[in-house]
Short mmCIF file of C-alpha atoms in Angstrom, two decimals:
data_model
loop_
_atom_site.label_atom_id
_atom_site.label_comp_id
_atom_site.label_asym_id
_atom_site.label_seq_id
_atom_site.Cartn_x
_atom_site.Cartn_y
_atom_site.Cartn_z
CA MET A 29 68.06 89.45 120.74
CA SER A 30 69.66 90.90 117.61
CA ASN A 31 68.16 90.55 114.16
CA ASP A 32 71.65 90.50 112.65
CA PHE A 33 71.64 88.05 109.76
CA SER A 34 75.35 88.14 108.94
CA GLY A 35 75.89 84.58 110.23
CA ALA A 36 72.79 83.02 108.67
CA SER A 37 72.56 81.73 105.13
CA PRO A 38 70.91 84.23 102.76
CA MET A 39 67.83 82.05 102.24
CA ILE A 40 67.21 81.65 105.98
CA ALA A 41 67.82 85.35 106.69
CA ALA A 42 65.56 86.42 103.81
CA GLN A 43 62.78 84.08 104.90
CA ARG A 44 62.40 86.24 108.03
CA GLU A 45 61.38 89.17 105.82
CA MET A 46 58.75 87.31 103.79
CA ARG A 47 55.05 87.93 104.28
CA SER A 48 52.56 85.12 104.70
CA ARG A 49 51.83 83.31 101.41
CA GLU A 50 54.93 84.85 99.85
CA LYS A 51 57.30 82.36 98.25
CA LEU A 52 61.03 83.11 98.41
CA VAL A 53 62.70 82.43 95.04
CA TRP A 54 66.26 83.70 95.52
CA ALA A 55 68.37 85.40 98.17
CA GLY A 56 71.98 86.51 98.23
CA ARG A 57 74.48 88.98 99.60
CA PRO A 58 76.55 91.41 97.52
CA VAL A 59 79.85 90.00 96.31
CA ARG A 60 82.53 91.10 98.77
CA TRP A 61 84.68 92.72 96.09
CA THR A 62 81.82 95.13 95.34
CA ALA A 63 81.91 96.49 98.88
CA ILE A 64 85.69 96.85 98.81
CA ARG A 65 85.68 98.58 95.40
CA LYS A 66 82.89 100.96 96.39
CA ALA A 67 84.61 101.88 99.68
CA LEU A 68 88.00 102.31 98.05
CA SER A 69 86.54 104.49 95.29
CA GLY A 70 84.89 106.84 97.79
CA PHE A 71 87.95 106.93 100.04
CA LEU A 72 90.35 107.72 97.19
CA THR A 73 88.03 110.40 95.78
CA GLY A 74 87.99 112.06 99.19
CA LEU A 75 91.79 111.93 99.41
CA VAL A 76 92.15 113.54 95.97
CA ILE A 77 89.83 116.38 97.01
CA ILE A 78 91.83 116.87 100.23
CA ALA A 79 95.08 117.01 98.22
CA ILE A 80 93.64 119.57 95.79
CA ALA A 81 92.43 121.66 98.74
CA ALA A 82 95.90 121.55 100.32
CA VAL A 83 97.59 122.65 97.08
CA TRP A 84 94.99 125.42 96.64
CA SER A 85 95.53 126.69 100.17
CA GLY A 86 99.31 126.59 99.81
CA PHE A 87 99.41 128.51 96.54
CA ALA A 88 96.76 130.95 97.74
CA TYR A 89 98.78 131.64 100.87
CA ILE A 90 101.97 132.22 98.90
CA LEU A 91 100.24 134.53 96.43
CA THR A 92 98.46 136.57 99.12
CA ALA A 93 101.26 136.69 101.69
CA ASN A 94 102.72 140.00 100.50
CA ASP A 95 101.28 143.33 101.52
CA ASP A 96 100.12 144.14 97.97
CA ALA A 97 97.23 141.65 98.07
CA GLY A 98 93.84 143.18 98.73
CA SER A 99 91.90 142.26 101.83
CA VAL A 100 89.35 140.30 99.77
CA PHE A 101 92.05 137.99 98.41
CA ARG A 102 93.40 137.19 101.87
CA ILE A 103 90.48 134.79 102.48
CA PHE A 104 91.50 132.56 99.54
CA PRO A 105 93.83 130.30 101.57
CA TYR A 106 90.95 129.53 103.95
CA ILE A 107 88.61 128.43 101.17
CA GLY A 108 90.73 125.30 100.79
CA PHE A 109 89.85 124.36 104.36
CA PHE A 110 86.18 123.93 103.42
CA PHE A 111 87.11 121.79 100.42
CA ALA A 112 89.30 119.67 102.71
CA LEU A 113 86.34 119.12 105.05
CA PHE A 114 84.22 118.13 102.05
CA GLY A 115 86.92 115.66 100.94
CA LEU A 116 87.13 114.23 104.45
CA ALA A 117 83.36 113.68 104.47
CA ILE A 118 83.55 111.83 101.14
CA ALA A 119 86.46 109.68 102.34
CA LEU A 120 84.62 108.74 105.55
CA SER A 121 81.39 107.99 103.70
CA GLY A 122 83.36 105.60 101.48
CA LEU A 123 84.56 103.71 104.53
CA LEU A 124 81.06 103.67 106.04
CA SER A 125 79.61 102.35 102.78
CA PHE A 126 81.88 99.31 103.19
CA ARG A 127 80.17 98.41 106.47
CA ARG A 128 76.73 99.05 104.99
CA THR A 129 77.31 96.97 101.84
CA ASN A 130 78.77 94.13 103.92
CA SER A 131 75.54 93.94 105.93
CA THR A 132 73.15 93.95 102.97
CA LEU A 133 70.87 91.14 101.84
CA TYR A 134 68.93 90.90 98.57
CA ALA A 135 65.85 88.70 98.18
CA LEU A 136 63.44 87.95 95.35
CA SER A 137 60.03 86.49 96.06
CA ASP A 138 57.06 85.81 93.85
CA GLN A 139 55.65 89.22 94.90
CA ARG A 140 58.52 91.58 95.76
CA LEU A 141 62.18 92.47 95.36
CA VAL A 142 63.52 93.09 98.87
CA THR A 143 66.72 94.78 100.06
CA VAL A 144 67.60 94.54 103.76
CA SER A 145 70.45 96.49 105.33
CA GLU A 146 71.43 95.98 108.97
CA ARG A 147 73.81 98.93 109.42
CA PRO A 148 73.68 101.55 110.78
CA LYS A 149 70.12 100.49 111.55
CA LYS A 150 67.83 97.93 109.99
CA ILE A 151 66.24 99.21 106.80
CA VAL A 152 63.96 97.08 104.63
CA ARG A 153 63.10 98.30 101.13
CA ALA A 154 60.64 96.35 99.03
CA ILE A 155 59.53 96.87 95.45
CA ASP A 156 56.30 95.30 94.24
CA LEU A 157 57.09 93.21 91.14
CA ALA A 158 54.00 94.40 89.28
CA GLY A 159 55.24 97.99 89.63
CA ILE A 160 58.58 97.33 87.93
CA THR A 161 58.60 98.65 84.37
CA ARG A 162 62.12 97.72 83.25
CA VAL A 163 65.16 95.75 84.43
CA VAL A 164 68.72 96.56 83.33
CA THR A 165 71.77 94.49 84.22
CA LYS A 166 75.47 95.16 83.99
CA GLU A 167 77.39 91.93 84.35
CA GLY A 168 80.95 92.03 85.56
CA TRP A 169 83.73 89.61 86.31
CA GLY A 170 82.60 86.23 87.65
CA GLY A 171 78.94 86.69 86.70
CA SER A 172 78.16 89.20 89.41
CA GLY A 173 77.05 92.71 88.62
CA ALA A 174 74.57 95.51 89.03
CA LEU A 175 70.81 95.08 88.71
CA THR A 176 68.82 98.26 88.14
CA VAL A 177 65.03 98.19 88.37
CA PHE A 178 62.84 101.03 87.16
CA THR A 179 59.43 101.78 88.62
CA GLY A 180 57.08 104.28 87.04
CA ARG A 181 58.57 107.24 85.20
CA THR A 182 61.32 108.31 87.58
CA GLY A 183 61.76 105.58 90.19
CA ARG A 184 64.99 103.62 90.09
CA ASP A 185 66.82 101.31 92.48
CA THR A 186 70.21 99.69 91.87
CA LEU A 187 71.44 96.55 93.59
CA LEU A 188 75.24 96.30 93.44
CA GLY A 189 77.29 93.11 93.48
CA VAL A 190 74.41 90.75 92.78
CA PRO A 191 75.85 87.23 92.41
CA GLY A 192 74.63 85.54 89.22
CA VAL A 193 73.02 88.76 88.04
CA ALA A 194 71.89 87.37 84.65
CA ARG A 195 69.98 84.50 86.27
CA VAL A 196 68.45 86.79 88.89
CA ALA A 197 67.35 89.23 86.16
CA ALA A 198 65.76 86.40 84.17
CA ASP A 199 63.88 85.20 87.27
CA LEU A 200 62.85 88.78 88.02
CA ASP A 201 61.51 89.31 84.48
CA ARG A 202 59.58 86.02 84.59
CA LEU A 203 58.05 86.79 88.01
CA ARG A 204 57.35 90.40 87.02
CA ALA A 205 55.36 89.23 83.99
CA LYS A 206 53.34 86.82 86.20
CA ALA A 207 52.66 89.57 88.76
CA ALA A 208 51.55 92.03 86.06
CA GLU A 209 49.25 89.40 84.53
CA ALA A 210 47.77 88.57 87.95
CA ARG A 211 47.16 92.27 88.59
CA ARG A 212 45.40 92.66 85.22
CA ASN A 213 43.19 89.63 85.98
CA ASP A 214 42.29 91.05 89.41
CA ASP A 215 41.46 94.46 87.91
CA GLY A 216 39.51 93.02 84.99
#
């Protein structure tokens, strides 16, 4: 039996990832346009790099085709080949990111912020709310946007395409304050 949650509502799919005594507050999937924009951006960047590599190789071949060019310069047309491979890798990763973003689920509970991705394999990342030091949002068109959470000095995780990002950030801040207070009471 597959654990694929693409057909289930976000709340039902996220409930499967909750621990005992953990209360699910919000769950959602990235806005579809986010996945398309991210994939298109990566794909187009890869195509631009491939085009630059082709122009480089063409000009390098023309400039080194005569007998006057030294043997060291004759390798210049082949350097473009490696850049073209690099561009192809970027273009393909853009297309693969579309599949990955389309199979992502975000969930907020009273204890953790959870990200679940089903492709290429199931990966569950969870951040303890008491460990979050700062939350930054970038709201876009339609109220969706990016939610970046900071943990410790260098830890950072960004959730892209969060629907209703301002409301989710407000809930996250409220729950984070409760979790930090509960941790202080347990320690004290």
